[in-house]
mmCIF file of C-alpha atoms in Angstrom:
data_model
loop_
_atom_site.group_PDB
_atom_site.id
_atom_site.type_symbol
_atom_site.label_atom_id
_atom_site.label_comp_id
_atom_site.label_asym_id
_atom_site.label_seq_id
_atom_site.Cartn_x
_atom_site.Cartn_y
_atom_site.Cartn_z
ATOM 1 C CA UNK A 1 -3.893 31.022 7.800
ATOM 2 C CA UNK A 2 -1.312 31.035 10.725
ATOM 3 C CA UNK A 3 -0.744 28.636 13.347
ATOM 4 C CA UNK A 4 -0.543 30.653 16.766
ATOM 5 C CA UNK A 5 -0.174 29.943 20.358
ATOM 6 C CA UNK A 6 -1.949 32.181 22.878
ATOM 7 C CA UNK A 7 0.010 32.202 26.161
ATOM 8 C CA UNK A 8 -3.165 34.127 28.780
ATOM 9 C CA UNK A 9 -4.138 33.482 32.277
ATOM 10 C CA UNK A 10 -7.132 35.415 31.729
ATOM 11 C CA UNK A 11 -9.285 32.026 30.820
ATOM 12 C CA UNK A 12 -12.006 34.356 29.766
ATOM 13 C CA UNK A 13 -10.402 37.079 27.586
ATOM 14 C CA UNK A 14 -7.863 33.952 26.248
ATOM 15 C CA UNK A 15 -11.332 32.844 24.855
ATOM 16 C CA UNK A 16 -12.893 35.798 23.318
ATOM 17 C CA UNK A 17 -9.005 35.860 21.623
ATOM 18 C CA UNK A 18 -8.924 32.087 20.600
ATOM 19 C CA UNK A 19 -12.686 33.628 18.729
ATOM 20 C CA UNK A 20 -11.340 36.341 17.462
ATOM 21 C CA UNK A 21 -8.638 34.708 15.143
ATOM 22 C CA UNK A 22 -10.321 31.539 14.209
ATOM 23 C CA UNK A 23 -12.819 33.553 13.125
ATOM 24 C CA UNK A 24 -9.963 35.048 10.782
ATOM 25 C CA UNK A 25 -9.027 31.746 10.060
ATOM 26 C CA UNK A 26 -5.982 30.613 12.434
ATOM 27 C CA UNK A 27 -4.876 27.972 14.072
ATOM 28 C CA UNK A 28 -4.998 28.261 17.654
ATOM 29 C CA UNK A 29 -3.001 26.512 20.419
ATOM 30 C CA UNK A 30 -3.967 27.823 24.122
ATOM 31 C CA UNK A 31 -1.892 27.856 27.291
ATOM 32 C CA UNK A 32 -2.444 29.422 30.827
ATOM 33 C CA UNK A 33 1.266 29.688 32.409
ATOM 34 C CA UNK A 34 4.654 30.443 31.849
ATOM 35 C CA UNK A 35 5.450 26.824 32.201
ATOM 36 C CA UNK A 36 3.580 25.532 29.597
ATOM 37 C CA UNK A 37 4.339 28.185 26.990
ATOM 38 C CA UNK A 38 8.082 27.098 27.652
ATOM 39 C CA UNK A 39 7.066 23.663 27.039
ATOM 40 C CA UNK A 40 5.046 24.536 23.850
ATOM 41 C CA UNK A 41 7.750 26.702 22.537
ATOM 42 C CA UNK A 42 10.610 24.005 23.169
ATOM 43 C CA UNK A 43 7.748 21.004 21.382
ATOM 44 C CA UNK A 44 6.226 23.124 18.678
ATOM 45 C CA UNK A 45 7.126 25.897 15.674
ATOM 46 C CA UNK A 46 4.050 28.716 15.724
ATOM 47 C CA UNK A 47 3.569 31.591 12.899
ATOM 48 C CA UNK A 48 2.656 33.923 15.911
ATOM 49 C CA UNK A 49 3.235 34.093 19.485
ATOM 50 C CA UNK A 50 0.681 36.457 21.814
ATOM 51 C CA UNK A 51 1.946 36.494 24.894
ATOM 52 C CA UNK A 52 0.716 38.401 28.041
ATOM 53 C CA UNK A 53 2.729 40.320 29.983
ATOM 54 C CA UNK A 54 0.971 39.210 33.649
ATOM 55 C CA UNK A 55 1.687 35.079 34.019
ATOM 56 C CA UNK A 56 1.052 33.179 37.467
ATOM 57 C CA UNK A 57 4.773 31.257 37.869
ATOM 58 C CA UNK A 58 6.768 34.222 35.190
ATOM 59 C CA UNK A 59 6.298 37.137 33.473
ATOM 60 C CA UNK A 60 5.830 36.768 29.974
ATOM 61 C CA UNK A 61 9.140 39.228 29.220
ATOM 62 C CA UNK A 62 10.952 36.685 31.001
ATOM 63 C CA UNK A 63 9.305 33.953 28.392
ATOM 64 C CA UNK A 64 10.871 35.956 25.690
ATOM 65 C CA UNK A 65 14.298 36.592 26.782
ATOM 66 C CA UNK A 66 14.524 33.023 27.331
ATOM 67 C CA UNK A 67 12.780 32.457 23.800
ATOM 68 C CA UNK A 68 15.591 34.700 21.837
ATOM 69 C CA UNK A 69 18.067 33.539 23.484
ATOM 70 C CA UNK A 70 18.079 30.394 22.371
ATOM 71 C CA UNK A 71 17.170 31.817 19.073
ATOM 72 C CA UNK A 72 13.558 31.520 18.373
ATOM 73 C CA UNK A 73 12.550 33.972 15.793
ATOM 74 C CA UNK A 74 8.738 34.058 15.606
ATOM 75 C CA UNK A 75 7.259 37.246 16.082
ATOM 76 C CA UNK A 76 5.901 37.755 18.989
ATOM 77 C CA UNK A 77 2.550 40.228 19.940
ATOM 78 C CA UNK A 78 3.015 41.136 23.992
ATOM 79 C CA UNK A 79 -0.060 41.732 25.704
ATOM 80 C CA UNK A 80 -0.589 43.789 28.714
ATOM 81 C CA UNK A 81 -2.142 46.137 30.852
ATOM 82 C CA UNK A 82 0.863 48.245 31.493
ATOM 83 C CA UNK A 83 0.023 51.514 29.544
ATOM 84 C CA UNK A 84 2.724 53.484 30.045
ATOM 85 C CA UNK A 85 5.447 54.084 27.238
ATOM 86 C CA UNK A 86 8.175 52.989 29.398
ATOM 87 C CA UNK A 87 7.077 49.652 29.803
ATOM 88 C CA UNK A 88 6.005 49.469 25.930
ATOM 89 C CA UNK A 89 10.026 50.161 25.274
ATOM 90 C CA UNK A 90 11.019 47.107 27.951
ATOM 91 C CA UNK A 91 8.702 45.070 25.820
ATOM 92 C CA UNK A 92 9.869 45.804 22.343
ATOM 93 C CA UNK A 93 13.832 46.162 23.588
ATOM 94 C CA UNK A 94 13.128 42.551 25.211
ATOM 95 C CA UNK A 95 12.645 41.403 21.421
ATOM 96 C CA UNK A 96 8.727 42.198 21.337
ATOM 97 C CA UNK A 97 7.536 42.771 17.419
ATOM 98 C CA UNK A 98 4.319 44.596 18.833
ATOM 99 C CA UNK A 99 2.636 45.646 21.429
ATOM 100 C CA UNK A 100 -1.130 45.838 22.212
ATOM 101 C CA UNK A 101 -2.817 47.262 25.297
ATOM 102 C CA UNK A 102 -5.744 45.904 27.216
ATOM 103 C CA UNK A 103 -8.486 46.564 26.620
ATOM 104 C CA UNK A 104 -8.653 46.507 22.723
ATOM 105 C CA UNK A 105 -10.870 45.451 19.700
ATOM 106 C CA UNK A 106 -10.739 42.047 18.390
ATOM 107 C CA UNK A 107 -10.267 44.028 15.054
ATOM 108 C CA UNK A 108 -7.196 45.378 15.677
ATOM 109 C CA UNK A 109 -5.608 42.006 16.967
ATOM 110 C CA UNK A 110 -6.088 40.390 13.742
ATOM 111 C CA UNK A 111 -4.653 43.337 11.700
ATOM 112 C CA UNK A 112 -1.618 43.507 13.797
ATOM 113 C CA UNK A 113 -1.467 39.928 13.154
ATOM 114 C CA UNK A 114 -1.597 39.933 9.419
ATOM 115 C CA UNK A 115 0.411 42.812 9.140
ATOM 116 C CA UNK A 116 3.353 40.762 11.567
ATOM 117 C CA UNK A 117 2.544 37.753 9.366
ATOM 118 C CA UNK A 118 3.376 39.659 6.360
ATOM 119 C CA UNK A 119 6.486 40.911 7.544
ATOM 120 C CA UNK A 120 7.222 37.671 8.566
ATOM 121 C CA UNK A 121 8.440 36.640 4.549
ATOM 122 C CA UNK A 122 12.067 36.585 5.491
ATOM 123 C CA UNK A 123 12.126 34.081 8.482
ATOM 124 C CA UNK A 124 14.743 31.733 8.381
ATOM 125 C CA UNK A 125 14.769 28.458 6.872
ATOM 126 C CA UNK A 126 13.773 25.606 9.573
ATOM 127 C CA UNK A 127 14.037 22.588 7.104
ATOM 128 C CA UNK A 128 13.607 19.099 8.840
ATOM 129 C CA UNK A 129 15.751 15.969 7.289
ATOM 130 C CA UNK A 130 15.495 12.601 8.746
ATOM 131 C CA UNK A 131 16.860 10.332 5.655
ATOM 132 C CA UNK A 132 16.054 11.043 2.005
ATOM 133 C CA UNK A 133 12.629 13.055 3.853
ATOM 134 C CA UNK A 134 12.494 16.886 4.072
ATOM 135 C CA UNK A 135 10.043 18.537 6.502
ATOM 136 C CA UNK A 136 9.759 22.203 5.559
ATOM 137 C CA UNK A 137 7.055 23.559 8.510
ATOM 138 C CA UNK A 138 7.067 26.773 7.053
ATOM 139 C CA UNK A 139 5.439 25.687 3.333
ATOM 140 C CA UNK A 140 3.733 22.609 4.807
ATOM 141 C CA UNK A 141 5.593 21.414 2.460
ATOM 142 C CA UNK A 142 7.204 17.388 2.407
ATOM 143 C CA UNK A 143 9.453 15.531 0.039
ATOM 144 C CA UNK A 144 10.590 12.184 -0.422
ATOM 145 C CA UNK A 145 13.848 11.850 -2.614
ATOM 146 C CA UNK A 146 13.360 15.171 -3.925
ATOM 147 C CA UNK A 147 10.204 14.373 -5.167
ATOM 148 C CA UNK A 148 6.905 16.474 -3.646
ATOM 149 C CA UNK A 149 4.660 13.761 -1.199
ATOM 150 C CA UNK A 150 1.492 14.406 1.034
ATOM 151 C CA UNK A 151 -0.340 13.747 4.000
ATOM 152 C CA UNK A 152 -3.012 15.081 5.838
ATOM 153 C CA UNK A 153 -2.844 17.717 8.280
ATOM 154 C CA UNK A 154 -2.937 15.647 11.078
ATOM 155 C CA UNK A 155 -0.399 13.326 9.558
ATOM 156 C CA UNK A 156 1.896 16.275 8.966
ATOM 157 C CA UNK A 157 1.562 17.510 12.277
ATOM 158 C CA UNK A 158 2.496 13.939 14.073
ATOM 159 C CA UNK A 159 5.424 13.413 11.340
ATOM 160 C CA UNK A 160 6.788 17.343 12.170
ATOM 161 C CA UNK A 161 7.022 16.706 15.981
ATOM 162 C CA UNK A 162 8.828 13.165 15.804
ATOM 163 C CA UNK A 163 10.977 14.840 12.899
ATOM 164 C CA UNK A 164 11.899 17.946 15.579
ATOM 165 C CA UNK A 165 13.027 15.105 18.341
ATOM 166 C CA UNK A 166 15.234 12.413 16.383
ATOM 167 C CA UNK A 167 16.153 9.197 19.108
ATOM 168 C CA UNK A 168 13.397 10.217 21.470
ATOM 169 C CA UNK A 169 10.620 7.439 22.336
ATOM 170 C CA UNK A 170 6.907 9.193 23.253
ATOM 171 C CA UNK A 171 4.359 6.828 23.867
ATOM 172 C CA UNK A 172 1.303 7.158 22.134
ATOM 173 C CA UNK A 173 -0.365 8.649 24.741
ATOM 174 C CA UNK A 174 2.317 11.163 25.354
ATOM 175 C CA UNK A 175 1.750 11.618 20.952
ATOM 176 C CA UNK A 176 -2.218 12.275 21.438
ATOM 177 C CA UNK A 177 -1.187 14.929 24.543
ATOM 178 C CA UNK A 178 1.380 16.729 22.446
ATOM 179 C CA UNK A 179 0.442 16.390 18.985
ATOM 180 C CA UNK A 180 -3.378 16.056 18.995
ATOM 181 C CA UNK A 181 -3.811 17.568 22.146
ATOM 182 C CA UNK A 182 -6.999 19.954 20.569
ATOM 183 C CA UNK A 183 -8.377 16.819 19.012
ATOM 184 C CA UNK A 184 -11.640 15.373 20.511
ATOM 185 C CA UNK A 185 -11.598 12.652 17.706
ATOM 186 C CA UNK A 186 -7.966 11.570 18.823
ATOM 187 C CA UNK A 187 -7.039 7.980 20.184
ATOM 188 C CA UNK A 188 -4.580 5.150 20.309
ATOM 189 C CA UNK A 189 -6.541 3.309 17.172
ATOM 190 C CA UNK A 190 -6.188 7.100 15.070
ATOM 191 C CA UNK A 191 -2.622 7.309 15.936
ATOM 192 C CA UNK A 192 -1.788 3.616 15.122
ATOM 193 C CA UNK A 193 -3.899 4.264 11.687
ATOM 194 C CA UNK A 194 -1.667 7.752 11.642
ATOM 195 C CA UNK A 195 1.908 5.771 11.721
ATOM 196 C CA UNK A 196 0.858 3.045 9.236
ATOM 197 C CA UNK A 197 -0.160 5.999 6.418
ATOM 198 C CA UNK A 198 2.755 7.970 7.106
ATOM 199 C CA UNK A 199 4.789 5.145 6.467
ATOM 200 C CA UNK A 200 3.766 4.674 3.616
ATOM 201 C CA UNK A 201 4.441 7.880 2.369
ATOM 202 C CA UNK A 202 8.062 8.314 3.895
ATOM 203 C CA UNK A 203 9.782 4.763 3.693
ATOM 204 C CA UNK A 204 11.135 2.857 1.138
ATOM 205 C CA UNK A 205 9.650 -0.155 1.090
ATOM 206 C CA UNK A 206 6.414 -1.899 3.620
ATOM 207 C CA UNK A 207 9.052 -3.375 6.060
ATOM 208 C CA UNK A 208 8.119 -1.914 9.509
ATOM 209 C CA UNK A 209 11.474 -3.244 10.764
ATOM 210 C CA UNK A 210 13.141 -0.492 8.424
ATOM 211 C CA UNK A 211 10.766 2.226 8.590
ATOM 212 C CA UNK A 212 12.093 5.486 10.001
ATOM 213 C CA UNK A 213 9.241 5.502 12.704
ATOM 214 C CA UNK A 214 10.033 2.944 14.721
ATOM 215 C CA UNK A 215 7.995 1.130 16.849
ATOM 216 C CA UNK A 216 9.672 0.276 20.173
ATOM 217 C CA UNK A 217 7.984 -2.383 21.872
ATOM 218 C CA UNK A 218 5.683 -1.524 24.885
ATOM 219 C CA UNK A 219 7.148 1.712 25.011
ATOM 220 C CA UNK A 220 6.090 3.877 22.124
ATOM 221 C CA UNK A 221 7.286 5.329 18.754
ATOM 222 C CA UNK A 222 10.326 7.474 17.776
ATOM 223 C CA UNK A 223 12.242 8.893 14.476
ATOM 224 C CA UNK A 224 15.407 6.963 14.131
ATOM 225 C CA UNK A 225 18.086 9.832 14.081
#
């Protein structure tokens, strides 16, 4: 299972793609604009990126130049109506891993994916420390003092982000936007639930005053750096 984000302005065909690779068993994250996927990108680490050529505010080229130049290295599947081979070499010189043309089976989508998932073995390393706590994204993997800890997925998931922004305060509802964004069950009572069993897990002892989340007052919660 892969966690991918679908970057299509097509509302419609976005859809029949979210389908198509839950059906396969992903993770799906959905966005409409260029704007967003840059926001995404910046917030959150993805297995896969699909990204349509044809945006409203950028094209999605654009979105990947900026993407490998400041070094992301998820592969990334460019969709697009443009048929012809030139284009197809702009796409894949622009740091595209594949390419698939509209209109196509749902079929081959998901093989294209697995087959970019399995080449995907040798990604670098993007290890997360905050403390004696290692965040690997990649293996879903957490440790505390070198010794293997757990938490559910949607524990994992809130941990990772604050983890990837050290010394920043989000208020919880900024949190249930970001992190639980796909979440009907998500509120301020989860996320408050959320913090207390992930601290639990990560700190040393049950003093919230030392806790590596911490709780700024009327503001919201951050990693301490």
């Amino acid at each position: 299972m892969a966690k991918i984000l679908v970057v299509e302005d097509d509302v419609d065909f976005a859809l029949t793609v979210e389908h198509a690779l839950q059906t396969a068993n992903h993770t799906v994250e959905m966005v409409h604009d260029g704007g967003s996927a840059m926001e995404y990108l910046r917030q959150s680490q993805y297995d896969i990126i699909i990204l349509d050529w044809q945006l409203p505010d950028m094209e999605g080229i654009d979105i990947l130049s900026k993407f490998r130049a400041r070094g992301g290295a998820t592969p990334v599947l460019m969709l697009t109506g443009k048929s012809q081979i030139r284009d197809k070499e702009v796409g894949l010189d622009g740091g595209a891993d594949d390419y698939l043309t509209k209109p196509f089976d749902s079929r081959e989508l998901v093989a294209r994916i697995r087959a970019l998932l399995r080449r995907q073995s040798v990604a670098p390393s993007s290890t997360l420390c905050a403390g004696d706590v290692v965040l690997d994204p990649n293996k879903h993997r957490l440790t505390k003092a070198g010794k293997e800890v757990h938490l559910q997925p949607r524990d994992f998931s809130l941990l990772e982000f604050l983890m990837r922004h050290p010394d920043e305060i989000f208020s919880a509802e900024a949190l249930l936007t970001r992190v639980w964004h796909q979440d009907s069950d998500a509120s301020s009572a989860g996320l408050r639930a959320a913090i207390v069993r992930i601290r639990k897990v990560i700190d040393a002892d049950g003093d919230d005053a030392k806790s590596l989340i911490e709780n700024v007052a009327r503001v919201g919660y951050r990693m301490r750096g």
